[in-house]
Amino acid sequence: MSDVLKKNYDFKRYNRDVVVDNNHCLQYVKKQCISSEEIIFTLHITNEVLKSWEDFKGKGISLNFSFVEILNYFLAEKYAILVKKDCKRIEEGLRKLCSKVKSGFKGKSGLHYLNFASQSRSFAIRAGEILRASDLEIELCKLNTAKVALEKENAALQKRCDDLYSSLVQEEELRRKINDSLEDAKVDLQKLEKENANLCKYFDKISELEGFKNCGKPFSEVKGRQQRRKIRELKTYVEQALWFAETFGLKLSSVKFNDDEGVSHTIDYTIEDRKKGYKDLSEEEKEKVQQVLYITDSFCIGEAAYHEFTMTEGGEKLPRSYLVKQCKNDLNSLCHITRTPGVAEGAQMNLESELRNTIKQQASFYYYL
C-alpha cells in the first residue's frame, strides 16, 4: 500500500467498520474448483466509512487512488485478502454506493445522523475477483523482473551520471583555464590598445611634419650648389627610410636616381664616405679642424655662415661644419667658463675648481714618477 494513502487516510479510526460476513467460509478462496461467479463472502461496510471514502476521493491528493485500493488496505490488514485492482464491477459498485450514501447524509443531524452513519451496507465479492496465491506468484514474478530491469537501468544511469560528472569536472576545468586565458588576453589587449594609441599619436605627429616634403624647385632646375645640398639631404632621408634593411642582414651600399632630363645621380654609402665624428679623425685632421675653429672664433664667423661657405663651389674641401662644432664642444668641456656679472661683456673661470683640477693633475704626474 502506498505510503501516501496510509499517511492521508485514518484507517485506524474505521478499521472495525469493515467486516467480512462469517456465513461464508474464507477457505473457499484457496479452492480452485469454485466457479469465478460464485460469491465467496460478503462485505459489511458502515455508511460512515463509505462517506469517508467519498470525501477522501474528493481530495486532490487522493485522485490517483481507486476504491479497490482503499478496500484492499482494510482486507489486507485484517483478513489477508486482496481484491484484483482491475476489477471494474467492484470499483463501479463502490463508487455508486459511496455517492448514494453521501447523498443520504444530507438533511440529517443529531440522532438521525448517528443512526444513519451506524447502518451497514452489504457488498458481495465473487471468487473470480479475489487474488489467488498463483496470481500473487505471477504478480511477484513480474515485479521481480521489473526490479531486475530497473536495477540494470539504475546501474546504467549511475554510470551515465558518473560519466557526466567527469565530463562536467573536465568542462569546469577547461572553463577555468579559458577564463584565465581570457583575462590574460584582456590584459594583453589593453597593453596593445595603449601601444596602438601611442603609435597613432606618433603617426599623427609625423603626418603633420613636412620636413621630408620637397617644397623647392625640381633637381634639374637648380644650380650645382643647390644640387649638392639636395643630394646630401636626400642621402640622409634615404638612409633613414631604409633603416630596416639591416634587420635582413643587408647593408646599404649605393642608391641611383635619374632626374627629369635623364641624368643619373649615384649616392654612395661606403664606409669611407660615412660621416665621422671629431674623435674619429686623425691627428692631422683634428689639427686642421682646430685651425678652422681658431679662425672662425677670431673673426667672429658664425656656424650658419661657415656652413653656407662649405656649400659653395670648392667648399667641399673644407672640414664639415659639424666637425668644427664638435671640436668646439670638446674644447669647452676642458674648463667651465661663465659670463662675468654686470653689464660689461666678459668671461670668467672659477678659481677654486681650476685650482683643484690643477692639483689633481700634478698629483697624478708625481704618482706616475
mmCIF file of C-alpha atoms in Angstrom:
data_model
loop_
_atom_site.group_PDB
_atom_site.id
_atom_site.type_symbol
_atom_site.label_atom_id
_atom_site.label_comp_id
_atom_site.label_asym_id
_atom_site.label_seq_id
_atom_site.Cartn_x
_atom_site.Cartn_y
_atom_site.Cartn_z
ATOM 1 C CA MET A 1 0.000 0.000 0.000
ATOM 2 C CA SER A 2 1.210 3.427 -0.904
ATOM 3 C CA ASP A 3 2.703 5.468 1.913
ATOM 4 C CA VAL A 4 0.733 8.470 0.658
ATOM 5 C CA LEU A 5 -2.546 6.578 1.080
ATOM 6 C CA LYS A 6 -1.571 5.320 4.514
ATOM 7 C CA LYS A 7 -0.486 8.797 5.593
ATOM 8 C CA ASN A 8 -3.550 10.721 4.411
ATOM 9 C CA TYR A 9 -6.339 8.335 5.390
ATOM 10 C CA ASP A 10 -7.162 7.443 9.005
ATOM 11 C CA PHE A 11 -7.511 3.639 8.679
ATOM 12 C CA LYS A 12 -7.314 3.022 12.437
ATOM 13 C CA ARG A 13 -10.476 5.030 13.002
ATOM 14 C CA TYR A 14 -12.579 2.940 10.607
ATOM 15 C CA ASN A 15 -10.810 -0.404 10.967
ATOM 16 C CA ARG A 16 -13.766 -2.041 12.794
ATOM 17 C CA ASP A 17 -16.405 -0.717 10.415
ATOM 18 C CA VAL A 18 -15.412 -3.015 7.524
ATOM 19 C CA VAL A 19 -16.448 -6.644 8.281
ATOM 20 C CA VAL A 20 -16.448 -9.863 6.221
ATOM 21 C CA ASP A 21 -19.604 -11.996 6.635
ATOM 22 C CA ASN A 22 -18.903 -15.100 8.786
ATOM 23 C CA ASN A 23 -21.576 -17.117 6.978
ATOM 24 C CA HIS A 24 -19.155 -17.569 4.066
ATOM 25 C CA CYS A 25 -16.055 -19.710 4.543
ATOM 26 C CA LEU A 26 -12.875 -17.920 3.627
ATOM 27 C CA GLN A 27 -11.214 -21.241 2.889
ATOM 28 C CA TYR A 28 -13.058 -21.246 -0.444
ATOM 29 C CA VAL A 29 -10.602 -18.667 -1.621
ATOM 30 C CA LYS A 30 -7.892 -21.319 -1.713
ATOM 31 C CA LYS A 31 -10.004 -23.820 -3.655
ATOM 32 C CA GLN A 32 -9.526 -23.892 -7.444
ATOM 33 C CA CYS A 33 -12.825 -25.730 -8.116
ATOM 34 C CA ILE A 34 -15.017 -22.819 -7.131
ATOM 35 C CA SER A 35 -16.687 -21.023 -10.011
ATOM 36 C CA SER A 36 -15.453 -17.490 -10.655
ATOM 37 C CA GLU A 37 -19.047 -16.207 -10.474
ATOM 38 C CA GLU A 38 -19.767 -17.781 -7.091
ATOM 39 C CA ILE A 39 -19.996 -15.408 -4.123
ATOM 40 C CA ILE A 40 -17.415 -16.423 -1.563
ATOM 41 C CA PHE A 41 -18.016 -13.700 1.041
ATOM 42 C CA THR A 42 -19.955 -10.529 1.672
ATOM 43 C CA LEU A 43 -18.611 -7.231 2.916
ATOM 44 C CA HIS A 44 -20.487 -5.178 5.516
ATOM 45 C CA ILE A 45 -19.412 -1.538 5.482
ATOM 46 C CA THR A 46 -20.960 1.211 7.579
ATOM 47 C CA ASN A 47 -22.315 4.354 5.982
ATOM 48 C CA GLU A 48 -19.771 6.431 7.892
ATOM 49 C CA VAL A 49 -16.893 4.547 6.226
ATOM 50 C CA LEU A 50 -18.466 4.840 2.790
ATOM 51 C CA LYS A 51 -18.888 8.586 3.299
ATOM 52 C CA SER A 52 -15.247 8.894 4.423
ATOM 53 C CA TRP A 53 -14.165 7.103 1.217
ATOM 54 C CA GLU A 54 -16.158 9.522 -0.885
ATOM 55 C CA ASP A 55 -14.724 12.506 0.999
ATOM 56 C CA PHE A 56 -11.200 11.137 0.654
ATOM 57 C CA LYS A 57 -11.624 10.655 -3.068
ATOM 58 C CA GLY A 58 -12.747 14.272 -3.314
ATOM 59 C CA LYS A 59 -9.370 15.485 -2.086
ATOM 60 C CA GLY A 60 -6.854 16.463 -4.737
ATOM 61 C CA ILE A 61 -4.089 14.307 -3.251
ATOM 62 C CA SER A 62 -6.186 11.102 -3.472
ATOM 63 C CA LEU A 63 -7.442 11.387 -7.055
ATOM 64 C CA ASN A 64 -4.976 8.701 -8.152
ATOM 65 C CA PHE A 65 -6.295 6.100 -5.670
ATOM 66 C CA SER A 66 -9.209 3.833 -6.553
ATOM 67 C CA PHE A 67 -11.912 2.474 -4.231
ATOM 68 C CA VAL A 68 -10.443 -1.012 -4.722
ATOM 69 C CA GLU A 69 -7.066 0.176 -3.357
ATOM 70 C CA ILE A 70 -8.737 1.663 -0.286
ATOM 71 C CA LEU A 71 -10.749 -1.553 0.236
ATOM 72 C CA ASN A 72 -7.655 -3.730 -0.164
ATOM 73 C CA TYR A 73 -5.951 -1.912 2.668
ATOM 74 C CA PHE A 74 -8.754 -2.897 5.063
ATOM 75 C CA LEU A 75 -8.867 -6.512 3.794
ATOM 76 C CA ALA A 76 -5.082 -6.975 3.840
ATOM 77 C CA GLU A 77 -4.647 -5.625 7.364
ATOM 78 C CA LYS A 78 -7.486 -7.641 8.904
ATOM 79 C CA TYR A 79 -8.153 -10.721 6.721
ATOM 80 C CA ALA A 80 -5.059 -11.111 4.478
ATOM 81 C CA ILE A 81 -7.273 -10.937 1.387
ATOM 82 C CA LEU A 82 -6.784 -8.808 -1.704
ATOM 83 C CA VAL A 83 -9.215 -7.884 -4.460
ATOM 84 C CA LYS A 84 -7.968 -7.558 -8.026
ATOM 85 C CA LYS A 85 -7.114 -3.935 -8.761
ATOM 86 C CA ASP A 86 -8.581 -4.059 -12.251
ATOM 87 C CA CYS A 87 -11.993 -5.321 -11.117
ATOM 88 C CA LYS A 88 -14.387 -2.852 -12.729
ATOM 89 C CA ARG A 89 -17.518 -4.292 -11.073
ATOM 90 C CA ILE A 90 -16.262 -3.680 -7.557
ATOM 91 C CA GLU A 91 -14.826 -0.264 -8.442
ATOM 92 C CA GLU A 92 -18.033 0.909 -10.074
ATOM 93 C CA GLY A 93 -20.256 -0.643 -7.375
ATOM 94 C CA LEU A 94 -18.311 1.031 -4.553
ATOM 95 C CA ARG A 95 -18.332 4.355 -6.396
ATOM 96 C CA LYS A 96 -22.117 4.322 -6.761
ATOM 97 C CA LEU A 97 -22.628 3.088 -3.215
ATOM 98 C CA CYS A 98 -20.387 5.801 -1.705
ATOM 99 C CA SER A 99 -22.092 8.507 -3.737
ATOM 100 C CA LYS A 100 -25.549 7.271 -2.708
ATOM 101 C CA VAL A 101 -24.596 7.122 0.968
ATOM 102 C CA LYS A 102 -23.121 10.628 0.941
ATOM 103 C CA SER A 103 -26.315 11.966 -0.592
ATOM 104 C CA GLY A 104 -28.289 10.201 2.179
ATOM 105 C CA PHE A 105 -26.441 12.199 4.844
ATOM 106 C CA LYS A 106 -27.866 15.445 3.520
ATOM 107 C CA GLY A 107 -30.518 16.986 5.745
ATOM 108 C CA LYS A 108 -29.742 14.698 8.725
ATOM 109 C CA SER A 109 -28.425 15.838 12.049
ATOM 110 C CA GLY A 110 -28.231 14.761 15.615
ATOM 111 C CA LEU A 111 -29.610 11.292 16.385
ATOM 112 C CA HIS A 112 -30.820 10.705 12.835
ATOM 113 C CA TYR A 113 -27.321 11.415 11.562
ATOM 114 C CA LEU A 114 -25.728 8.983 14.044
ATOM 115 C CA ASN A 115 -28.265 6.242 13.323
ATOM 116 C CA PHE A 116 -27.755 6.591 9.579
ATOM 117 C CA ALA A 117 -23.962 6.614 9.988
ATOM 118 C CA SER A 118 -24.009 3.353 12.005
ATOM 119 C CA GLN A 119 -26.083 1.475 9.427
ATOM 120 C CA SER A 120 -24.193 -1.024 7.237
ATOM 121 C CA ARG A 121 -24.313 -1.744 3.533
ATOM 122 C CA SER A 122 -23.546 -5.182 2.079
ATOM 123 C CA PHE A 123 -21.376 -5.828 -0.948
ATOM 124 C CA ALA A 124 -20.833 -9.314 -2.373
ATOM 125 C CA ILE A 125 -17.400 -10.434 -3.552
ATOM 126 C CA ARG A 126 -17.137 -13.183 -6.185
ATOM 127 C CA ALA A 127 -14.438 -15.836 -6.429
ATOM 128 C CA GLY A 128 -13.060 -14.514 -9.693
ATOM 129 C CA GLU A 129 -12.474 -11.101 -8.132
ATOM 130 C CA ILE A 130 -10.060 -12.327 -5.434
ATOM 131 C CA LEU A 131 -6.319 -12.581 -5.926
ATOM 132 C CA ARG A 132 -5.238 -16.220 -5.517
ATOM 133 C CA ALA A 133 -1.810 -17.468 -4.497
ATOM 134 C CA SER A 134 -0.975 -18.313 -8.097
ATOM 135 C CA ASP A 135 -1.961 -14.807 -9.159
ATOM 136 C CA LEU A 136 0.251 -13.367 -6.449
ATOM 137 C CA GLU A 137 3.160 -15.537 -7.598
ATOM 138 C CA ILE A 138 2.715 -14.312 -11.177
ATOM 139 C CA GLU A 139 2.495 -10.735 -9.952
ATOM 140 C CA LEU A 140 5.572 -11.260 -7.776
ATOM 141 C CA CYS A 141 7.463 -12.720 -10.729
ATOM 142 C CA LYS A 142 6.537 -9.712 -12.835
ATOM 143 C CA LEU A 143 7.645 -7.398 -10.064
ATOM 144 C CA ASN A 144 10.976 -9.216 -9.723
ATOM 145 C CA THR A 145 11.508 -8.991 -13.471
ATOM 146 C CA ALA A 146 10.677 -5.292 -13.355
ATOM 147 C CA LYS A 147 13.023 -4.931 -10.372
ATOM 148 C CA VAL A 148 15.917 -6.528 -12.251
ATOM 149 C CA ALA A 149 15.246 -4.305 -15.263
ATOM 150 C CA LEU A 150 15.087 -1.251 -13.027
ATOM 151 C CA GLU A 151 18.337 -2.255 -11.303
ATOM 152 C CA LYS A 152 20.063 -2.584 -14.686
ATOM 153 C CA GLU A 153 18.628 0.727 -15.773
ATOM 154 C CA ASN A 154 19.671 2.270 -12.484
ATOM 155 C CA ALA A 155 23.246 0.928 -12.947
ATOM 156 C CA ALA A 156 23.327 2.325 -16.481
ATOM 157 C CA LEU A 157 22.004 5.656 -15.247
ATOM 158 C CA GLN A 158 24.557 5.674 -12.432
ATOM 159 C CA LYS A 159 27.351 5.041 -14.910
ATOM 160 C CA ARG A 160 25.929 7.738 -17.140
ATOM 161 C CA CYS A 161 25.803 10.118 -14.172
ATOM 162 C CA ASP A 162 29.424 9.320 -13.298
ATOM 163 C CA ASP A 163 30.484 9.947 -16.897
ATOM 164 C CA LEU A 164 28.520 13.177 -16.992
ATOM 165 C CA TYR A 165 30.043 14.257 -13.694
ATOM 166 C CA SER A 166 33.552 13.530 -15.002
ATOM 167 C CA SER A 167 32.750 15.469 -18.156
ATOM 168 C CA LEU A 168 31.364 18.288 -16.041
ATOM 169 C CA VAL A 169 34.555 18.406 -13.964
ATOM 170 C CA GLN A 170 36.661 18.476 -17.133
ATOM 171 C CA GLU A 171 34.483 21.172 -18.661
ATOM 172 C CA GLU A 172 34.701 23.191 -15.465
ATOM 173 C CA GLU A 173 38.491 22.906 -15.504
ATOM 174 C CA LEU A 174 38.535 23.856 -19.180
ATOM 175 C CA ARG A 175 36.229 26.800 -18.447
ATOM 176 C CA ARG A 176 38.570 27.946 -15.678
ATOM 177 C CA LYS A 177 41.579 27.754 -17.986
ATOM 178 C CA ILE A 178 39.682 29.596 -20.718
ATOM 179 C CA ASN A 179 38.685 32.303 -18.234
ATOM 180 C CA ASP A 180 42.327 32.641 -17.129
ATOM 181 C CA SER A 181 43.421 32.829 -20.767
ATOM 182 C CA LEU A 182 40.676 35.351 -21.416
ATOM 183 C CA GLU A 183 41.842 37.515 -18.542
ATOM 184 C CA ASP A 184 45.424 37.345 -19.820
ATOM 185 C CA ALA A 185 44.186 38.164 -23.312
ATOM 186 C CA LYS A 186 42.274 41.159 -21.943
ATOM 187 C CA VAL A 187 45.429 42.414 -20.216
ATOM 188 C CA ASP A 188 47.442 41.932 -23.418
ATOM 189 C CA LEU A 189 44.690 43.630 -25.394
ATOM 190 C CA GLN A 190 44.757 46.619 -23.088
ATOM 191 C CA LYS A 191 48.536 46.848 -23.499
ATOM 192 C CA LEU A 192 48.217 46.576 -27.272
ATOM 193 C CA GLU A 193 45.457 49.182 -27.328
ATOM 194 C CA LYS A 194 47.652 51.508 -25.285
ATOM 195 C CA GLU A 195 50.623 50.922 -27.572
ATOM 196 C CA ASN A 196 48.396 51.336 -30.604
ATOM 197 C CA ALA A 197 47.097 54.629 -29.253
ATOM 198 C CA ASN A 198 50.676 55.831 -28.731
ATOM 199 C CA LEU A 199 51.598 54.728 -32.246
ATOM 200 C CA CYS A 200 48.554 56.517 -33.667
ATOM 201 C CA LYS A 201 49.590 59.695 -31.865
ATOM 202 C CA TYR A 202 53.112 59.258 -33.147
ATOM 203 C CA PHE A 203 51.833 58.682 -36.678
ATOM 204 C CA ASP A 204 49.562 61.726 -36.489
ATOM 205 C CA LYS A 205 52.509 63.767 -35.252
ATOM 206 C CA ILE A 206 54.684 62.562 -38.105
ATOM 207 C CA SER A 207 51.901 63.215 -40.591
ATOM 208 C CA GLU A 208 51.859 66.817 -39.508
ATOM 209 C CA LEU A 209 55.557 67.212 -40.253
ATOM 210 C CA GLU A 210 56.537 68.313 -43.715
ATOM 211 C CA GLY A 211 60.303 68.053 -43.271
ATOM 212 C CA PHE A 212 60.574 65.276 -45.859
ATOM 213 C CA LYS A 213 58.498 67.063 -48.435
ATOM 214 C CA ASN A 214 60.376 68.901 -51.194
ATOM 215 C CA CYS A 215 58.890 72.374 -51.441
ATOM 216 C CA GLY A 216 61.580 73.788 -53.714
ATOM 217 C CA LYS A 217 62.302 73.515 -57.390
ATOM 218 C CA PRO A 218 62.958 70.171 -59.118
ATOM 219 C CA PHE A 219 66.533 68.878 -59.009
ATOM 220 C CA SER A 220 67.270 69.597 -62.683
ATOM 221 C CA GLU A 221 66.228 73.274 -62.380
ATOM 222 C CA VAL A 222 68.674 74.303 -59.627
ATOM 223 C CA LYS A 223 72.383 75.046 -59.848
ATOM 224 C CA GLY A 224 75.295 72.880 -58.773
ATOM 225 C CA ARG A 225 75.480 74.108 -55.178
ATOM 226 C CA GLN A 226 71.777 73.547 -54.566
ATOM 227 C CA GLN A 227 72.010 70.153 -56.248
ATOM 228 C CA ARG A 228 74.776 69.106 -53.890
ATOM 229 C CA ARG A 229 72.715 70.282 -50.927
ATOM 230 C CA LYS A 230 69.682 68.342 -52.123
ATOM 231 C CA ILE A 231 71.849 65.255 -52.673
ATOM 232 C CA ARG A 232 73.105 65.483 -49.079
ATOM 233 C CA GLU A 233 69.579 65.869 -47.722
ATOM 234 C CA LEU A 234 68.313 63.042 -49.899
ATOM 235 C CA LYS A 235 71.191 60.847 -48.767
ATOM 236 C CA THR A 236 70.202 61.318 -45.143
ATOM 237 C CA TYR A 237 66.495 60.732 -45.821
ATOM 238 C CA VAL A 238 67.159 57.567 -47.837
ATOM 239 C CA GLU A 239 69.368 56.164 -45.106
ATOM 240 C CA GLN A 240 66.669 56.846 -42.515
ATOM 241 C CA ALA A 241 63.941 55.337 -44.675
ATOM 242 C CA LEU A 242 65.896 52.144 -45.378
ATOM 243 C CA TRP A 243 66.993 51.513 -41.812
ATOM 244 C CA PHE A 244 65.132 48.180 -41.757
ATOM 245 C CA ALA A 245 67.487 46.679 -44.390
ATOM 246 C CA GLU A 246 69.991 45.848 -41.662
ATOM 247 C CA THR A 247 67.388 43.607 -39.972
ATOM 248 C CA PHE A 248 67.647 41.350 -43.048
ATOM 249 C CA GLY A 249 71.446 41.271 -42.789
ATOM 250 C CA LEU A 250 71.843 43.732 -45.658
ATOM 251 C CA LYS A 251 73.804 46.968 -45.725
ATOM 252 C CA LEU A 252 73.083 49.946 -47.898
ATOM 253 C CA SER A 253 75.833 50.415 -50.464
ATOM 254 C CA SER A 254 74.551 52.944 -53.004
ATOM 255 C CA VAL A 255 71.387 54.444 -54.445
ATOM 256 C CA LYS A 256 70.926 55.636 -58.018
ATOM 257 C CA PHE A 257 68.414 58.274 -59.177
ATOM 258 C CA ASN A 258 67.520 59.766 -62.562
ATOM 259 C CA ASP A 259 66.325 63.378 -62.860
ATOM 260 C CA ASP A 260 63.789 64.751 -65.347
ATOM 261 C CA GLU A 261 66.454 65.134 -68.005
ATOM 262 C CA GLY A 262 67.565 61.507 -67.705
ATOM 263 C CA VAL A 263 70.843 62.258 -65.952
ATOM 264 C CA SER A 264 71.724 59.649 -63.342
ATOM 265 C CA HIS A 265 72.917 60.553 -59.840
ATOM 266 C CA THR A 266 74.500 57.955 -57.573
ATOM 267 C CA ILE A 267 74.655 58.288 -53.806
ATOM 268 C CA ASP A 268 77.428 56.216 -52.254
ATOM 269 C CA TYR A 269 77.123 54.762 -48.731
ATOM 270 C CA THR A 270 80.574 53.199 -48.425
ATOM 271 C CA ILE A 271 82.349 53.207 -45.092
ATOM 272 C CA GLU A 272 84.873 55.742 -46.256
ATOM 273 C CA ASP A 273 82.062 58.097 -47.224
ATOM 274 C CA ARG A 274 80.131 57.796 -43.998
ATOM 275 C CA LYS A 275 80.073 60.740 -41.606
ATOM 276 C CA LYS A 276 82.800 60.625 -38.983
ATOM 277 C CA GLY A 277 82.885 62.221 -35.573
ATOM 278 C CA TYR A 278 85.604 64.598 -34.397
ATOM 279 C CA LYS A 279 87.118 61.973 -32.120
ATOM 280 C CA ASP A 280 87.364 59.523 -35.033
ATOM 281 C CA LEU A 281 89.621 61.845 -37.038
ATOM 282 C CA SER A 282 93.377 61.513 -37.322
ATOM 283 C CA GLU A 283 95.693 63.951 -35.537
ATOM 284 C CA GLU A 284 96.375 65.772 -38.771
ATOM 285 C CA GLU A 285 92.666 66.175 -39.492
ATOM 286 C CA LYS A 286 91.978 67.295 -35.913
ATOM 287 C CA GLU A 287 94.681 69.961 -36.191
ATOM 288 C CA LYS A 288 93.070 71.217 -39.406
ATOM 289 C CA VAL A 289 89.667 71.445 -37.706
ATOM 290 C CA GLN A 290 91.213 73.318 -34.739
ATOM 291 C CA GLN A 291 92.813 75.825 -37.098
ATOM 292 C CA VAL A 292 89.448 76.476 -38.735
ATOM 293 C CA LEU A 293 87.839 76.895 -35.293
ATOM 294 C CA TYR A 294 90.555 79.421 -34.337
ATOM 295 C CA ILE A 295 89.899 81.477 -37.480
ATOM 296 C CA THR A 296 86.100 81.460 -37.038
ATOM 297 C CA ASP A 297 86.390 82.495 -33.373
ATOM 298 C CA SER A 298 88.969 85.186 -34.159
ATOM 299 C CA PHE A 299 86.891 86.778 -36.893
ATOM 300 C CA CYS A 300 83.505 86.069 -35.212
ATOM 301 C CA ILE A 301 82.246 83.882 -38.046
ATOM 302 C CA GLY A 302 79.005 82.117 -37.026
ATOM 303 C CA GLU A 303 78.266 78.443 -37.518
ATOM 304 C CA ALA A 304 75.499 79.125 -40.064
ATOM 305 C CA ALA A 305 77.807 81.380 -42.117
ATOM 306 C CA TYR A 306 80.576 78.777 -42.116
ATOM 307 C CA HIS A 307 78.063 76.098 -43.175
ATOM 308 C CA GLU A 308 76.958 78.218 -46.138
ATOM 309 C CA PHE A 309 80.584 78.748 -47.026
ATOM 310 C CA THR A 310 81.178 74.965 -47.161
ATOM 311 C CA MET A 311 78.210 74.600 -49.535
ATOM 312 C CA THR A 312 79.758 76.889 -52.148
ATOM 313 C CA GLU A 313 81.894 75.671 -55.004
ATOM 314 C CA GLY A 314 85.239 74.472 -53.634
ATOM 315 C CA GLY A 315 83.860 74.406 -50.068
ATOM 316 C CA GLU A 316 83.665 70.614 -50.067
ATOM 317 C CA LYS A 317 87.422 70.571 -49.337
ATOM 318 C CA LEU A 318 86.908 72.357 -46.005
ATOM 319 C CA PRO A 319 86.133 70.444 -42.781
ATOM 320 C CA ARG A 320 82.414 69.888 -42.263
ATOM 321 C CA SER A 321 80.632 72.354 -40.048
ATOM 322 C CA TYR A 322 79.501 69.656 -37.649
ATOM 323 C CA LEU A 323 83.170 68.676 -37.070
ATOM 324 C CA VAL A 324 84.004 72.271 -36.157
ATOM 325 C CA LYS A 325 81.065 72.313 -33.762
ATOM 326 C CA GLN A 326 82.142 69.033 -32.146
ATOM 327 C CA CYS A 327 85.678 70.385 -31.770
ATOM 328 C CA LYS A 328 84.342 73.496 -30.048
ATOM 329 C CA ASN A 329 82.259 71.387 -27.629
ATOM 330 C CA ASP A 330 85.232 69.163 -26.923
ATOM 331 C CA LEU A 331 87.434 72.161 -26.052
ATOM 332 C CA ASN A 332 84.691 73.744 -23.948
ATOM 333 C CA SER A 333 84.447 70.584 -21.866
ATOM 334 C CA LEU A 334 88.058 71.082 -20.699
ATOM 335 C CA CYS A 335 87.074 74.020 -18.492
ATOM 336 C CA HIS A 336 83.958 75.776 -17.293
ATOM 337 C CA ILE A 337 83.687 79.404 -18.436
ATOM 338 C CA THR A 338 80.844 81.655 -17.277
ATOM 339 C CA ARG A 339 79.812 85.187 -18.110
ATOM 340 C CA THR A 340 81.073 87.954 -15.827
ATOM 341 C CA PRO A 341 78.415 89.656 -13.739
ATOM 342 C CA GLY A 342 77.242 93.116 -14.698
ATOM 343 C CA VAL A 343 76.594 94.879 -17.967
ATOM 344 C CA ALA A 344 80.136 94.763 -19.344
ATOM 345 C CA GLU A 345 80.997 91.852 -21.592
ATOM 346 C CA GLY A 346 83.500 89.338 -20.303
ATOM 347 C CA ALA A 347 84.152 85.769 -19.227
ATOM 348 C CA GLN A 348 85.480 84.246 -16.048
ATOM 349 C CA MET A 349 86.595 80.903 -14.648
ATOM 350 C CA ASN A 350 86.057 79.514 -11.154
ATOM 351 C CA LEU A 351 89.362 79.726 -9.266
ATOM 352 C CA GLU A 352 88.529 77.005 -6.743
ATOM 353 C CA SER A 353 87.546 74.390 -9.345
ATOM 354 C CA GLU A 354 90.537 75.234 -11.598
ATOM 355 C CA LEU A 355 92.935 75.063 -8.663
ATOM 356 C CA ARG A 356 91.505 71.680 -7.618
ATOM 357 C CA ASN A 357 91.879 70.301 -11.164
ATOM 358 C CA THR A 358 95.480 71.555 -11.395
ATOM 359 C CA ILE A 359 96.420 69.958 -8.061
ATOM 360 C CA LYS A 360 94.871 66.658 -9.183
ATOM 361 C CA GLN A 361 96.851 66.726 -12.405
ATOM 362 C CA GLN A 362 100.101 67.483 -10.551
ATOM 363 C CA ALA A 363 99.398 64.734 -8.024
ATOM 364 C CA SER A 364 98.802 62.240 -10.826
ATOM 365 C CA PHE A 365 102.036 63.335 -12.507
ATOM 366 C CA TYR A 366 104.151 62.754 -9.355
ATOM 367 C CA TYR A 367 102.349 59.450 -8.746
ATOM 368 C CA TYR A 368 103.483 58.064 -12.080
ATOM 369 C CA LEU A 369 107.004 59.286 -11.445
#
